[in-house]
Coordinates of C-alpha atoms in Angstrom, one line a residue:
M29 CA 0.1 0.0 0.0
V30 CA 2.7 2.5 0.9
T31 CA 4.7 1.8 -2.3
D32 CA 1.7 2.0 -4.3
L33 CA 0.6 5.4 -3.0
C34 CA 4.2 6.7 -3.3
D35 CA 4.5 5.5 -6.9
N36 CA 1.3 6.8 -8.1
A37 CA 2.1 10.2 -6.2
V38 CA 5.4 10.4 -8.3
K39 CA 4.0 9.1 -11.6
F40 CA 1.0 11.7 -11.7
D41 CA 2.3 14.7 -9.4
G42 CA 6.2 14.4 -9.5
K43 CA 6.7 14.3 -5.8
A44 CA 5.6 12.4 -2.8
E45 CA 6.1 12.8 1.2
V46 CA 5.5 10.1 3.6
T47 CA 5.5 10.9 7.4
V48 CA 5.2 7.9 10.0
V49 CA 4.2 9.0 13.6
E50 CA 4.1 6.2 16.2
Q51 CA 1.6 7.1 19.0
T52 CA 0.5 5.0 22.0
R53 CA -2.0 3.1 20.7
T54 CA -1.8 3.8 16.9
V55 CA 0.5 4.3 13.9
V56 CA -0.3 7.4 11.5
I57 CA 0.9 7.2 8.0
I58 CA 0.9 10.4 6.3
F59 CA 1.0 10.8 2.3
E60 CA 1.3 14.2 0.7
D61 CA 1.9 14.7 -2.8
D62 CA 2.2 18.4 -4.8
G63 CA 0.0 17.6 -7.5
R64 CA -3.3 19.3 -8.2
G65 CA -5.4 17.6 -5.6
T66 CA -8.7 16.4 -5.8
P67 CA -11.6 18.6 -5.7
H68 CA -13.7 18.4 -2.4
E69 CA -17.1 17.1 -3.8
P70 CA -15.7 13.9 -5.2
R71 CA -13.0 13.3 -2.7
E72 CA -14.8 10.8 -0.8
R73 CA -15.9 9.1 -4.1
V74 CA -12.3 8.2 -4.9
L75 CA -12.8 5.5 -2.3
E76 CA -15.4 3.8 -4.5
P77 CA -14.2 1.2 -6.8
F78 CA -13.9 2.3 -10.6
F79 CA -14.5 6.0 -9.7
K80 CA -11.6 8.3 -11.4
S81 CA -11.9 11.9 -10.8
D82 CA -11.3 13.9 -14.2
Q83 CA -7.9 14.7 -13.3
S84 CA -6.8 11.2 -12.9
R85 CA -8.4 9.9 -15.8
A86 CA -5.4 10.7 -18.4
G87 CA -3.2 8.6 -16.2
G88 CA -4.8 5.2 -16.8
G89 CA -5.7 2.7 -14.4
F90 CA -9.0 1.1 -13.3
G91 CA -9.7 3.5 -10.1
L92 CA -9.4 0.6 -8.0
G93 CA -6.4 1.5 -5.9
L94 CA -7.7 3.7 -3.1
S95 CA -10.7 1.4 -2.6
I96 CA -8.7 -1.6 -2.3
F97 CA -6.4 0.5 0.3
A98 CA -9.5 1.6 1.9
D99 CA -10.8 -2.2 2.6
I100 CA -7.5 -3.3 3.9
I101 CA -7.4 -0.7 6.3
N102 CA -10.8 -0.8 7.5
S103 CA -10.4 -4.7 7.9
H104 CA -7.5 -3.8 10.4
Q105 CA -9.6 -1.5 12.0
G106 CA -8.0 1.6 10.7
T107 CA -9.0 4.6 9.1
L108 CA -8.1 6.4 5.9
E109 CA -8.9 10.1 5.4
L110 CA -8.5 12.1 2.3
R111 CA -7.6 15.9 2.8
Q112 CA -6.4 19.0 1.1
G113 CA -2.7 19.1 1.1
I114 CA -1.1 22.0 3.3
L115 CA 0.1 23.7 0.3
R116 CA -1.6 21.8 -2.7
G117 CA -2.1 18.4 -3.7
L118 CA -3.7 15.6 -1.8
R119 CA -3.1 14.5 1.8
V120 CA -3.7 10.8 2.8
V121 CA -3.7 10.0 6.5
V122 CA -3.8 6.3 7.4
T123 CA -4.4 5.5 11.2
I124 CA -4.0 1.9 12.2
P125 CA -4.2 0.4 15.7
K126 CA -1.2 -1.2 17.2

């Protein structure tokens, strides 16, 4: 999952940054890219199988990656949040219990 998110960020946006924070009961992994981001309205929809925002259509793929990641994270009682990046781009925050 970590590798795929980084590969996609670099492939489509040119740069990726990953931060891992270990907390008492959880591990938080934050992925950020400096791309165009995802508009707020369809942001949560990119977790649905086969959904692709207009910005990602040119890059190919089937629109399954984030939905598969969300299922894996949910099966481990974790969470996956999509947020606007600090400067621009997309911020994916994954929280997994220890």
